Amino acid sequence: MASSKVFLCLVFFFLCSLNFFTVLATEFNVGGDKGWVVPTVKDDQVYNQWAGKNRFKINDTLRFEYKKDSVLVVTKEEYEKCKSSHPIFFSNNGKSIYKLEQPGLYYFISGVSGHCERGLKMIIKVLEPAAPPQSANHTSTPTVAGANVANVINGMVFVAMLFVGIFM
Ligand SMILES: *[C@@H]1O[C@H](CO)[C@@H](O)[C@H](O)[C@H]1NC(C)=O
Ligand SMILES: *[C@@H]1O[C@H](CO)[C@@H](O)[C@H](O)[C@H]1NC(C)=O
């Protein structure tokens, strides 16, 4: 059954190369299946718990799904007060996408009166890039130095699959 092996090999090829060439940004559905909703009383830390279980990196996006609510990005002080007059970001269209473009902390709250107080708020930490950019004196080649570790691993898997494909 040589043809099925060739086919399998091609499938592996395809999947690996897809992975290999896409920038590894992830879209997170905030709060999982429930989305962005006022938590129950005993669950008022649910969003920070959800955030704590995930690792966010630059260029990942957050998707907020909700009904009759809103998403605001605010400062730390405003987050603690659950109030913002000039949010950094505001959306209330039911499906907000927010891209995390910088490392650091992001403070999200609901803009609906009382919802933030009841736990509809969240802090997201975006990690520094894995390989920080080189300083002004780049003696080594910056592209190699900045190579994403995940991409290298993907490349190794790719080569391994190729061997499996050939010698199967
Ligand atoms: C994030 O995306 C921007 C624009 O698409 C790109 O220029 C930048 O290199 C990306 N940053 C990382 C760390 O992937
Ligand atoms: C770059 O190298 C020069 C000479 O080796 C040194 O004087 C300078 O301080 C370095 N600059 C940085 C940003 O490291």
Coordinates of N, CA, C and O in Angstrom, one line a residue, residues 92-153:
N92 N -18.6 47.4 22.8 CA -19.8 46.8 23.4 C -20.6 46.2 22.3 O -21.8 46.1 22.3
N93 N -19.9 45.7 21.3 CA -20.6 45.1 20.1 C -20.9 43.6 20.3 O -21.4 42.9 19.3
G94 N -20.6 43.0 21.5 CA -21.0 41.6 21.7 C -19.9 40.7 21.4 O -19.9 39.5 21.8
K95 N -18.9 41.1 20.6 CA -17.8 40.2 20.2 C -16.6 41.1 20.0 O -16.3 41.6 18.9
S96 N -15.9 41.3 21.1 CA -14.8 42.2 21.0 C -13.5 41.4 20.8 O -13.3 40.4 21.5
I97 N -12.6 41.9 20.0 CA -11.3 41.3 19.8 C -10.3 42.3 20.2 O -10.3 43.5 19.9
Y98 N -9.4 41.9 21.1 CA -8.4 42.8 21.6 C -7.0 42.1 21.3 O -6.8 41.0 21.8
K99 N -6.1 42.8 20.6 CA -4.8 42.3 20.3 C -3.8 42.8 21.4 O -3.7 44.0 21.7
L100 N -3.0 41.8 21.9 CA -2.0 42.2 22.9 C -0.7 42.5 22.2 O 0.0 41.6 21.8
E101 N -0.4 43.8 22.0 CA 0.7 44.1 21.1 C 2.0 44.4 21.9 O 3.0 44.5 21.3
Q102 N 1.9 44.6 23.2 CA 3.1 44.9 24.0 C 3.1 43.9 25.2 O 2.1 43.5 25.7
P103 N 4.4 43.7 25.7 CA 4.4 42.9 26.9 C 4.0 43.8 28.1 O 4.0 45.0 28.0
G104 N 3.6 43.1 29.2 CA 3.1 43.9 30.3 C 1.7 43.5 30.8 O 1.2 42.4 30.4
L105 N 1.2 44.3 31.7 CA -0.1 44.0 32.3 C -1.3 44.8 31.6 O -1.1 45.9 31.2
Y106 N -2.4 44.1 31.4 CA -3.6 44.7 30.8 C -4.7 44.5 31.8 O -4.9 43.4 32.4
Y107 N -5.5 45.6 32.0 CA -6.6 45.5 33.0 C -7.9 45.7 32.2 O -8.1 46.7 31.5
F108 N -8.7 44.6 32.3 CA -10.0 44.6 31.6 C -11.1 44.7 32.7 O -11.1 44.1 33.7
I109 N -12.1 45.5 32.4 CA -13.3 45.6 33.2 C -14.6 45.7 32.3 O -14.5 46.0 31.1
S110 N -15.7 45.3 32.9 CA -17.0 45.6 32.2 C -17.4 47.0 32.5 O -17.1 47.5 33.6
G111 N -18.0 47.6 31.5 CA -18.4 49.0 31.7 C -19.8 49.1 32.2 O -20.3 50.2 32.5
V112 N -20.5 48.0 32.4 CA -21.9 48.0 32.9 C -21.9 48.2 34.4 O -21.2 47.5 35.1
S113 N -22.7 49.1 34.8 CA -22.7 49.5 36.2 C -22.9 48.2 37.1 O -23.9 47.4 36.9
G114 N -22.0 48.0 38.1 CA -22.1 46.9 39.0 C -21.5 45.6 38.5 O -21.2 44.7 39.4
H115 N -21.2 45.4 37.3 CA -20.7 44.1 36.8 C -19.3 43.9 37.2 O -18.9 42.8 37.6
C116 N -18.4 45.0 37.1 CA -17.0 44.8 37.5 C -16.9 44.5 39.0 O -16.2 43.6 39.3
E117 N -17.7 45.2 39.8 CA -17.7 44.9 41.2 C -18.1 43.4 41.5 O -17.6 42.9 42.5
R118 N -18.9 42.9 40.7 CA -19.3 41.5 40.9 C -18.3 40.5 40.2 O -18.6 39.3 40.2
G119 N -17.2 41.0 39.7 CA -16.2 40.0 39.3 C -16.0 40.0 37.8 O -15.2 39.2 37.3
L120 N -16.7 40.8 37.0 CA -16.4 40.9 35.6 C -15.3 41.8 35.3 O -15.4 42.9 34.8
K121 N -14.1 41.3 35.6 CA -12.9 42.0 35.4 C -11.7 41.0 35.4 O -11.8 39.9 35.8
M122 N -10.6 41.4 34.8 CA -9.5 40.5 34.6 C -8.2 41.2 34.3 O -8.2 42.3 33.7
I123 N -7.1 40.6 34.9 CA -5.8 41.2 34.6 C -5.1 40.1 33.7 O -5.1 38.9 34.0
I124 N -4.5 40.6 32.6 CA -3.7 39.7 31.7 C -2.3 40.1 31.7 O -2.0 41.3 31.6
K125 N -1.4 39.1 31.9 CA 0.0 39.4 31.8 C 0.6 38.9 30.5 O 0.5 37.7 30.2
V126 N 1.2 39.8 29.7 CA 1.8 39.4 28.4 C 3.3 39.3 28.7 O 3.9 40.2 29.1
L127 N 3.8 38.1 28.4 CA 5.3 37.9 28.6 C 6.1 38.6 27.6 O 5.7 38.9 26.5
E128 N 7.3 38.9 28.0 CA 8.4 39.4 27.1 C 8.6 38.4 26.1 O 8.5 37.2 26.3
P129 N 9.1 38.8 24.9 CA 9.4 37.8 23.8 C 10.5 36.8 24.4 O 11.3 37.2 25.1
A130 N 10.4 35.6 23.9 CA 11.3 34.6 24.3 C 12.8 35.0 24.1 O 13.6 34.8 25.0
A131 N 13.1 35.4 22.9 CA 14.4 35.9 22.6 C 14.4 37.4 22.4 O 14.0 37.9 21.4
P132 N 14.9 38.1 23.5 CA 14.9 39.6 23.4 C 15.7 40.1 22.3 O 16.8 39.5 21.9
P133 N 15.4 41.2 21.7 CA 16.2 41.8 20.6 C 17.6 42.1 21.0 O 17.8 42.5 22.2
Q134 N 18.5 42.0 20.2 CA 19.9 42.3 20.5 C 20.1 43.8 20.7 O 19.4 44.6 20.2
S135 N 21.1 44.1 21.4 CA 21.4 45.5 21.6 C 22.0 46.2 20.4 O 22.1 45.5 19.3
A136 N 22.3 47.4 20.4 CA 22.7 48.2 19.2 C 23.9 47.5 18.5 O 24.0 47.6 17.3
N137 N 24.8 46.9 19.3 CA 25.9 46.2 18.7 C 25.6 44.8 18.2 O 25.9 43.9 19.0
H138 N 25.0 44.7 17.1 CA 24.8 43.3 16.7 C 25.9 42.7 15.8 O 26.1 43.1 14.6
T139 N 26.8 42.0 16.5 CA 27.9 41.4 15.7 C 27.4 40.0 15.1 O 27.9 39.7 14.0
S140 N 26.5 39.3 15.8 CA 26.0 38.1 15.2 C 24.8 38.4 14.4 O 24.3 39.5 14.4
T141 N 24.4 37.4 13.6 CA 23.2 37.7 12.7 C 22.0 37.7 13.5 O 21.6 36.7 14.1
P142 N 21.2 38.8 13.4 CA 20.0 39.0 14.3 C 18.9 38.0 14.0 O 18.2 37.6 14.9
T143 N 18.8 37.6 12.7 CA 17.6 36.7 12.4 C 17.8 35.3 13.1 O 16.9 34.8 13.6
V144 N 19.0 34.8 13.1 CA 19.3 33.5 13.7 C 19.1 33.6 15.2 O 18.5 32.8 15.9
A145 N 19.7 34.7 15.8 CA 19.6 34.9 17.2 C 18.2 35.0 17.7 O 17.8 34.6 18.7
G146 N 17.3 35.7 16.8 CA 15.9 35.9 17.2 C 15.0 34.8 16.9 O 13.8 34.9 17.1
A147 N 15.5 33.7 16.3 CA 14.7 32.6 15.9 C 13.8 32.1 17.0 O 14.3 31.9 18.1
N148 N 12.6 31.9 16.7 CA 11.6 31.4 17.7 C 11.9 29.9 18.0 O 12.0 29.1 17.1
V149 N 12.0 29.6 19.3 CA 12.3 28.2 19.7 C 11.3 27.3 19.2 O 11.6 26.2 18.7
A150 N 10.0 27.7 19.3 CA 8.9 26.8 18.8 C 9.1 26.5 17.3 O 8.8 25.4 16.9
N151 N 9.6 27.5 16.6 CA 9.8 27.2 15.1 C 10.9 26.2 14.9 O 10.8 25.4 14.0
V152 N 11.9 26.3 15.7 CA 13.0 25.3 15.6 C 12.5 23.9 15.9 O 12.8 23.0 15.2
I153 N 11.7 23.8 17.0 CA 11.2 22.5 17.3 C 10.3 22.0 16.2 O 10.4 20.8 15.8

